[in-house]
Amino acid sequence: RKLAKYLPPQIWGSLFSGKRDAKLETRRKRLTVFFSDIAGFTDLTDRLEAEAVSEVLYRYLSEMSAIADGCGGTIDKFIGDGIMIFFGDTGARGAEEDTSACVAMALQMRDQFRCLSDRWQMSHGGAALHLRIGIHCGYCLVGHFGCAERRDYTALGSTVNLASRLEGYAGQDEILVSQEVIRMLGPRLGVSPRG
């Protein structure tokens, strides 16, 4: 149970049930990849005590994880205050539905983050915090990567890199999606061009 906290539930469930082995193996799959990051979090860490930063981060990651789990996303990793999630591996529902679930998740996260940010500003002061999100879909390598002593279940490839770059270019509280996401979901998305 303790080790399970270090793996996405979809992965540890299949490992412990024997459906999947922890050997080094990868597959090429179509995934929808999500990255998020808190704009202004570094300033917060420089200003607050370690305990307060830990509490803010714990609350944020807990609430975002609950949303991701509810939408069927696989939480790949936490990178400080950043999160990488993908859809389309374990429990895939098809490219269009996986992409739609990812966008729905991003919208829920942005709304929930605004509530969290307001609470943090009232309790800790300072500038408001903002969430930046990037989403892209395409083919990736997904599986166990690493060495004999340590392995990581993750996704690699240009799709992952582009999703990360979109997050970096997103404005405050902005969800920046690629042309491929727009092509996949079409008129269901209300988007404006970013240039």
Coordinates of C-alpha atoms in Angstrom, one line a residue:
R1 CA 0.0 0.0 0.0
K2 CA 2.8 2.4 0.8
L3 CA 4.6 1.7 -2.5
A4 CA 1.3 2.1 -4.4
K5 CA 1.4 5.9 -3.6
Y6 CA 4.4 6.2 -6.0
L7 CA 2.6 4.8 -9.1
P8 CA -0.6 5.8 -10.9
P9 CA -3.5 3.6 -9.7
Q10 CA -4.0 2.2 -13.2
I11 CA -0.4 1.0 -13.3
W12 CA 0.0 -0.5 -9.8
G13 CA -3.4 -2.2 -10.1
S14 CA -2.3 -4.1 -13.2
L15 CA 1.1 -4.8 -11.8
F16 CA -0.2 -6.2 -8.5
S17 CA -2.9 -8.2 -10.2
G18 CA -0.3 -9.8 -12.6
K19 CA -1.9 -8.4 -15.8
R20 CA 1.3 -6.3 -16.4
D21 CA 4.9 -7.0 -15.7
A22 CA 7.5 -4.3 -14.5
K23 CA 9.9 -5.3 -17.3
L24 CA 11.4 -2.7 -19.6
E25 CA 8.9 -2.5 -22.4
T26 CA 7.3 0.2 -24.5
R27 CA 4.4 0.6 -27.0
R28 CA 3.6 3.2 -29.5
K29 CA 0.1 4.6 -28.7
R30 CA -2.0 7.6 -29.5
L31 CA -2.2 9.7 -26.3
T32 CA -3.6 13.0 -25.2
V33 CA -0.9 14.7 -23.1
F34 CA -1.6 17.4 -20.5
F35 CA 0.9 19.7 -18.7
S36 CA 0.1 22.3 -16.0
D37 CA 2.1 24.7 -14.0
I38 CA 1.4 27.4 -11.4
A39 CA 2.6 30.8 -12.5
G40 CA 4.0 32.7 -9.5
F41 CA 4.6 29.6 -7.4
T42 CA 8.4 30.1 -7.2
D43 CA 7.8 33.6 -5.7
L44 CA 5.5 32.0 -3.1
T45 CA 8.1 29.4 -2.1
D46 CA 10.7 32.2 -1.6
R47 CA 8.3 34.1 0.6
L48 CA 6.6 31.5 2.8
E49 CA 7.9 29.0 5.4
A50 CA 8.5 25.5 4.2
E51 CA 5.5 24.2 6.1
A52 CA 3.1 26.7 4.5
V53 CA 4.5 25.8 1.0
S54 CA 4.1 22.1 1.7
E55 CA 0.5 22.6 2.8
V56 CA -0.4 24.7 -0.3
L57 CA 1.3 22.2 -2.6
Y58 CA -0.4 19.2 -0.9
R59 CA -3.8 20.8 -1.2
Y60 CA -3.3 21.7 -4.8
L61 CA -1.9 18.3 -5.9
S62 CA -4.6 16.5 -3.9
E63 CA -7.5 18.4 -5.5
M64 CA -6.0 18.2 -9.1
S65 CA -5.3 14.5 -8.6
A66 CA -8.9 13.8 -7.6
I67 CA -10.1 15.6 -10.8
A68 CA -7.7 13.7 -13.0
D69 CA -8.7 10.4 -11.4
G70 CA -12.4 11.3 -11.9
C71 CA -11.8 12.0 -15.6
G72 CA -9.8 8.8 -16.2
G73 CA -6.4 10.4 -16.7
T74 CA -3.1 8.7 -15.8
I75 CA -1.0 11.0 -13.6
D76 CA 2.5 10.5 -15.0
K77 CA 4.4 12.7 -12.6
F78 CA 4.5 15.8 -10.4
I79 CA 7.4 18.2 -11.4
G80 CA 7.5 20.5 -8.4
D81 CA 4.2 22.4 -8.9
G82 CA 3.8 21.0 -12.4
I83 CA 1.7 18.0 -13.4
M84 CA 1.9 15.7 -16.4
I85 CA -1.1 13.6 -17.2
F86 CA -2.0 11.5 -20.2
F87 CA -5.1 9.8 -21.5
G88 CA -5.3 6.9 -23.9
D89 CA -3.2 4.2 -22.3
T90 CA -4.9 2.2 -19.5
G91 CA -8.7 2.5 -19.9
A92 CA -8.5 4.1 -23.3
R93 CA -11.9 5.1 -24.7
G94 CA -10.8 6.1 -28.2
A95 CA -8.8 9.1 -29.3
E96 CA -11.7 11.5 -29.5
E97 CA -13.2 10.6 -26.2
D98 CA -9.8 10.6 -24.5
T99 CA -9.1 14.1 -25.8
S100 CA -12.5 15.3 -24.8
A101 CA -12.0 13.9 -21.3
C102 CA -8.6 15.7 -21.1
V103 CA -10.1 19.1 -22.1
A104 CA -13.0 18.6 -19.6
M105 CA -10.4 17.8 -16.9
A106 CA -8.4 20.9 -17.7
L107 CA -11.6 23.1 -17.5
Q108 CA -12.5 21.6 -14.1
M109 CA -8.9 22.1 -12.8
R110 CA -8.8 25.7 -13.9
D111 CA -12.1 26.4 -12.1
Q112 CA -11.0 24.6 -8.9
F113 CA -7.6 26.3 -9.0
R114 CA -9.3 29.7 -9.0
C115 CA -11.0 28.8 -5.8
L116 CA -7.8 27.6 -4.3
S117 CA -5.9 30.7 -5.4
D118 CA -8.5 33.0 -3.8
R119 CA -8.2 31.0 -0.5
W120 CA -4.4 31.1 -0.6
Q121 CA -4.3 34.8 -1.3
M122 CA -6.6 35.5 1.7
S123 CA -4.5 33.3 4.1
H124 CA -1.0 34.0 2.8
G125 CA -1.3 37.3 1.0
G126 CA 0.9 38.3 -2.0
A127 CA 0.0 38.2 -5.7
A128 CA -2.6 35.9 -7.0
L129 CA -1.5 32.6 -8.4
H130 CA -2.5 31.5 -11.9
L131 CA -2.6 28.1 -13.7
R132 CA -1.1 27.5 -17.1
I133 CA -2.2 24.4 -19.1
G134 CA -1.0 22.9 -22.4
I135 CA -2.7 20.0 -24.3
H136 CA -1.6 18.1 -27.4
C137 CA -2.5 14.7 -28.8
G138 CA -0.5 12.3 -31.0
Y139 CA 1.6 9.2 -31.0
C140 CA 4.0 8.6 -28.1
L141 CA 6.1 5.8 -26.7
V142 CA 4.6 4.7 -23.4
G143 CA 5.8 2.1 -21.0
H144 CA 8.5 1.3 -18.4
F145 CA 11.7 3.2 -19.0
G146 CA 14.8 3.2 -16.8
C147 CA 17.5 0.8 -15.7
A148 CA 17.7 -2.4 -13.6
E149 CA 17.5 -0.6 -10.3
R150 CA 14.8 2.0 -11.1
R151 CA 12.0 2.3 -13.5
D152 CA 9.5 4.9 -14.4
Y153 CA 6.2 4.4 -16.2
T154 CA 5.9 7.4 -18.6
A155 CA 5.3 8.6 -22.1
L156 CA 8.0 10.0 -24.4
G157 CA 8.2 11.7 -27.8
S158 CA 7.5 14.9 -29.7
T159 CA 3.8 14.8 -28.6
V160 CA 4.9 15.1 -24.9
N161 CA 7.4 17.8 -25.8
L162 CA 4.8 19.9 -27.6
A163 CA 2.3 19.6 -24.8
S164 CA 5.0 20.8 -22.4
R165 CA 5.9 23.8 -24.6
L166 CA 2.2 24.8 -25.0
E167 CA 2.0 24.9 -21.2
G168 CA 5.1 27.1 -21.2
Y169 CA 3.5 29.5 -23.7
A170 CA 0.1 29.6 -22.1
G171 CA -1.0 32.8 -20.4
Q172 CA -2.4 33.2 -16.9
D173 CA -5.3 30.8 -16.4
E174 CA -5.1 29.9 -20.1
I175 CA -5.6 26.4 -21.6
L176 CA -3.5 26.3 -24.7
V177 CA -4.4 23.5 -27.1
S178 CA -2.7 22.3 -30.3
Q179 CA -4.3 22.3 -33.8
E180 CA -4.5 18.6 -33.5
V181 CA -6.8 18.9 -30.4
I182 CA -9.0 21.4 -32.3
R183 CA -9.1 19.0 -35.3
M184 CA -10.1 16.2 -33.1
L185 CA -12.9 17.9 -31.2
G186 CA -14.0 20.4 -33.8
P187 CA -17.0 22.5 -33.0
R188 CA -17.3 21.2 -29.4
L189 CA -14.4 23.5 -28.5
G190 CA -14.9 27.3 -28.1
V191 CA -11.4 28.5 -28.9
S192 CA -9.7 31.6 -30.2
P193 CA -6.4 31.6 -32.2
R194 CA -3.3 32.4 -30.3
G195 CA -0.9 32.9 -33.2

